Every structure is written in C-alpha cells, then in structure tokens.
PDB file of C-alpha atoms in Angstrom:
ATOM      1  CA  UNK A   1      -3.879 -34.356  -6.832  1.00  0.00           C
ATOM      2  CA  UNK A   2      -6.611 -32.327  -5.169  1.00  0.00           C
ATOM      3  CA  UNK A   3      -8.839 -30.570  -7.600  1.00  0.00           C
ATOM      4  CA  UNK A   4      -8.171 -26.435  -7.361  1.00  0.00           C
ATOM      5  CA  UNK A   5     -10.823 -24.578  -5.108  1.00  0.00           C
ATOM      6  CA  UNK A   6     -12.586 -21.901  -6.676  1.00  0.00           C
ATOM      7  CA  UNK A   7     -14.487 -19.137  -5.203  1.00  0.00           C
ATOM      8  CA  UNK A   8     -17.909 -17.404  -6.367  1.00  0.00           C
ATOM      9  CA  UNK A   9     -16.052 -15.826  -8.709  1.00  0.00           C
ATOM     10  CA  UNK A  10     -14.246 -18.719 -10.216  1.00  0.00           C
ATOM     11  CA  UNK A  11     -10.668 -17.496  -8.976  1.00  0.00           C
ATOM     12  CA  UNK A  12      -8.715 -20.160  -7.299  1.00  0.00           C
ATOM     13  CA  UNK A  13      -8.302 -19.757  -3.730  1.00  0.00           C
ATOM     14  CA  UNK A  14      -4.602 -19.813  -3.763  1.00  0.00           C
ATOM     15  CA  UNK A  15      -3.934 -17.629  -6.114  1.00  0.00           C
ATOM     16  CA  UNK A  16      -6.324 -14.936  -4.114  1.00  0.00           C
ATOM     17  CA  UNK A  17      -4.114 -15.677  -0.925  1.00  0.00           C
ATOM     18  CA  UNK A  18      -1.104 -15.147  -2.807  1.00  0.00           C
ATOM     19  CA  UNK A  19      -2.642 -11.637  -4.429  1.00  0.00           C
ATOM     20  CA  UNK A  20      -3.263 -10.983  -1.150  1.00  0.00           C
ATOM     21  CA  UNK A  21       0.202 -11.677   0.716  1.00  0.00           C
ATOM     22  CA  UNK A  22       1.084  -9.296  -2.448  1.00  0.00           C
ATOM     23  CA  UNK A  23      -1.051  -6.700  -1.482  1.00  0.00           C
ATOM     24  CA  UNK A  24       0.119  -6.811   2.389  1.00  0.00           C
ATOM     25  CA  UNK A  25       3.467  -6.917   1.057  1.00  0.00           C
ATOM     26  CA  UNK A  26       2.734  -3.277  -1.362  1.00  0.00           C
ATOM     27  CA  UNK A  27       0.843  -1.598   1.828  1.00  0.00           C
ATOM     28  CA  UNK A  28       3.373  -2.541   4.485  1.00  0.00           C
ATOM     29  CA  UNK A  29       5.960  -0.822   2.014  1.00  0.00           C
ATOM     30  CA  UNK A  30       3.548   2.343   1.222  1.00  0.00           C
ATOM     31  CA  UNK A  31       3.315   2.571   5.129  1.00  0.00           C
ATOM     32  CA  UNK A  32       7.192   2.312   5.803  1.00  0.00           C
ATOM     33  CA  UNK A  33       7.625   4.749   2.896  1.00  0.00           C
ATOM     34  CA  UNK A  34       4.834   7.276   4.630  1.00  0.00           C
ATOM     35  CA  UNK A  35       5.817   6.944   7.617  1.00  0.00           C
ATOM     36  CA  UNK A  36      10.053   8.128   6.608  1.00  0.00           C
ATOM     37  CA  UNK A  37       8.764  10.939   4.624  1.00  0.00           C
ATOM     38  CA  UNK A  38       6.118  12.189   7.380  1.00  0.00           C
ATOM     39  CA  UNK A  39       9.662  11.638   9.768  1.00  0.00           C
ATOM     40  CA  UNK A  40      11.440  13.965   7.056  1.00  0.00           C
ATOM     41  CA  UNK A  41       8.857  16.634   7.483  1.00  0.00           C
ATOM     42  CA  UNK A  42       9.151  16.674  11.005  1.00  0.00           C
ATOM     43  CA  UNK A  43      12.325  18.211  10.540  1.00  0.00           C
ATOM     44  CA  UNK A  44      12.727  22.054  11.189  1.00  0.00           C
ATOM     45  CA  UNK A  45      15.479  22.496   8.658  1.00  0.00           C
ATOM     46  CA  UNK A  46      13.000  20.591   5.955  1.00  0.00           C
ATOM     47  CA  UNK A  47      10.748  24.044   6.012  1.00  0.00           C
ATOM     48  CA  UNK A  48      13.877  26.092   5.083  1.00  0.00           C
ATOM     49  CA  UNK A  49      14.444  24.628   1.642  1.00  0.00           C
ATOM     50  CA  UNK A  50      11.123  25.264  -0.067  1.00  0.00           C
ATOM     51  CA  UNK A  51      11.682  23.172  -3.317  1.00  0.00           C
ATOM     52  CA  UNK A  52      12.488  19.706  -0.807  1.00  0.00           C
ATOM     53  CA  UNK A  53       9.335  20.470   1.693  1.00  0.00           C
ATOM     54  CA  UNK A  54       7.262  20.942  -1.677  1.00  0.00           C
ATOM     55  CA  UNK A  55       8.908  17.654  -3.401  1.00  0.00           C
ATOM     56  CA  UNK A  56       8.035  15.654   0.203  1.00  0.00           C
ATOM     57  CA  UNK A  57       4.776  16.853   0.444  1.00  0.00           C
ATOM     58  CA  UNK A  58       4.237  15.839  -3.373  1.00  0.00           C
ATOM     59  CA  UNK A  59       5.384  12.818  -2.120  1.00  0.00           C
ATOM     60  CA  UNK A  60       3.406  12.229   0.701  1.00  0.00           C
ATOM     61  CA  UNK A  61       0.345  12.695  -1.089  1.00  0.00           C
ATOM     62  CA  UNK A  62       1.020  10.404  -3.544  1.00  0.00           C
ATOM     63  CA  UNK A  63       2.164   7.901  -1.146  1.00  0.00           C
ATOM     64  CA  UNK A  64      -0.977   8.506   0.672  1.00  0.00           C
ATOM     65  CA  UNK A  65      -2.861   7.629  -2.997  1.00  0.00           C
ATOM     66  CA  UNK A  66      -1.122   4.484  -3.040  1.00  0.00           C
ATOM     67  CA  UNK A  67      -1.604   3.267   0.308  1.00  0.00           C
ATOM     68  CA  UNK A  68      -5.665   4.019   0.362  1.00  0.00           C
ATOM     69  CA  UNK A  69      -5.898   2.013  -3.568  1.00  0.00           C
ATOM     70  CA  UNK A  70      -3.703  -0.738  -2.108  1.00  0.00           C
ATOM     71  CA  UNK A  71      -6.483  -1.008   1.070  1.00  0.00           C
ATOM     72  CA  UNK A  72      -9.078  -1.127  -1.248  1.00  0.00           C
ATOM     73  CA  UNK A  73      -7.544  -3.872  -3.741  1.00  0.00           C
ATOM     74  CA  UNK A  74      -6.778  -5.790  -0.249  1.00  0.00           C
ATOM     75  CA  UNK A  75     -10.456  -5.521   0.831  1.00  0.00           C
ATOM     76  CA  UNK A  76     -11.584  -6.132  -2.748  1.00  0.00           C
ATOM     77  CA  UNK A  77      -9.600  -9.544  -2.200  1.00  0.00           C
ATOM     78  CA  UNK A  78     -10.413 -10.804   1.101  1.00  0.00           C
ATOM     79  CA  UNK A  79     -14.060 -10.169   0.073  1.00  0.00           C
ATOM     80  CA  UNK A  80     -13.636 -12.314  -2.960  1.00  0.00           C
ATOM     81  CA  UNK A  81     -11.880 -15.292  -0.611  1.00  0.00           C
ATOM     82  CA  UNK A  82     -15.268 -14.797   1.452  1.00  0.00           C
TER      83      UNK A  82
END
C-alpha cells in the first residue's frame, strides 16, 4: 500500500480533491439555483405580486452569498493542493 500524500499543511491529497469535487458540486448547484431565480425575475407578471418579487430577490441575494463563500472555500482548496 502506498503511503498517503500530504500537503504543506498535512491534509492528504485525496481527501482535498474530494473537498474539492464537493465544492464544484455546491457551486454548480448555487449557479443552477441563481441562474432559475434570476429567470423568475425576468418575468413581467413576477413585479405584480410584491411579496414573491421581494421573497426572490431575498433569495437571490442569499444565493449570491452562497455562491461567492463556496468560490472562496474552492480557492482556499486548490491553494492548499498547490
């Protein structure tokens, strides 16, 4: 068996490609899930229900939160893998 390889910070380098395949996975989703609600406010009728175009564009900028903390984990891991 082939000993584990670590990185500076003595994580193994599998287990940072999986937490990063993770965090593709979680930003990929945030995306998709921007992208449907930014779709939803493109809609004229969307502006005539004030309560729905103030829940989406709660939404959006929490989704938007998500996204930009998930691209900085990501980063934070590909530095660590160097």
């Amino acid at each position: 068996k082939k000993p584990e390889v670590k990185v500076d910070n003595g994580a193994s380098v599998k287990q940072l490609e999986k937490d990063i395949r993770k965090a593709e996975d979680l930003i990929a989703s945030l995306e998709t899930k921007k992208e449907l609600i930014e779709q939803q406010l493109a809609q004229p009728e969307v502006y005539n229900e004030k309560s729905k175009l103030v829940a989406l564009q709660k939404e959006l900028k929490e989704t938007s939160a998500q996204l930009e903390a998930a691209n900085e984990d990501w980063e934070k891991l590909v530095n660590q893998l160097g």
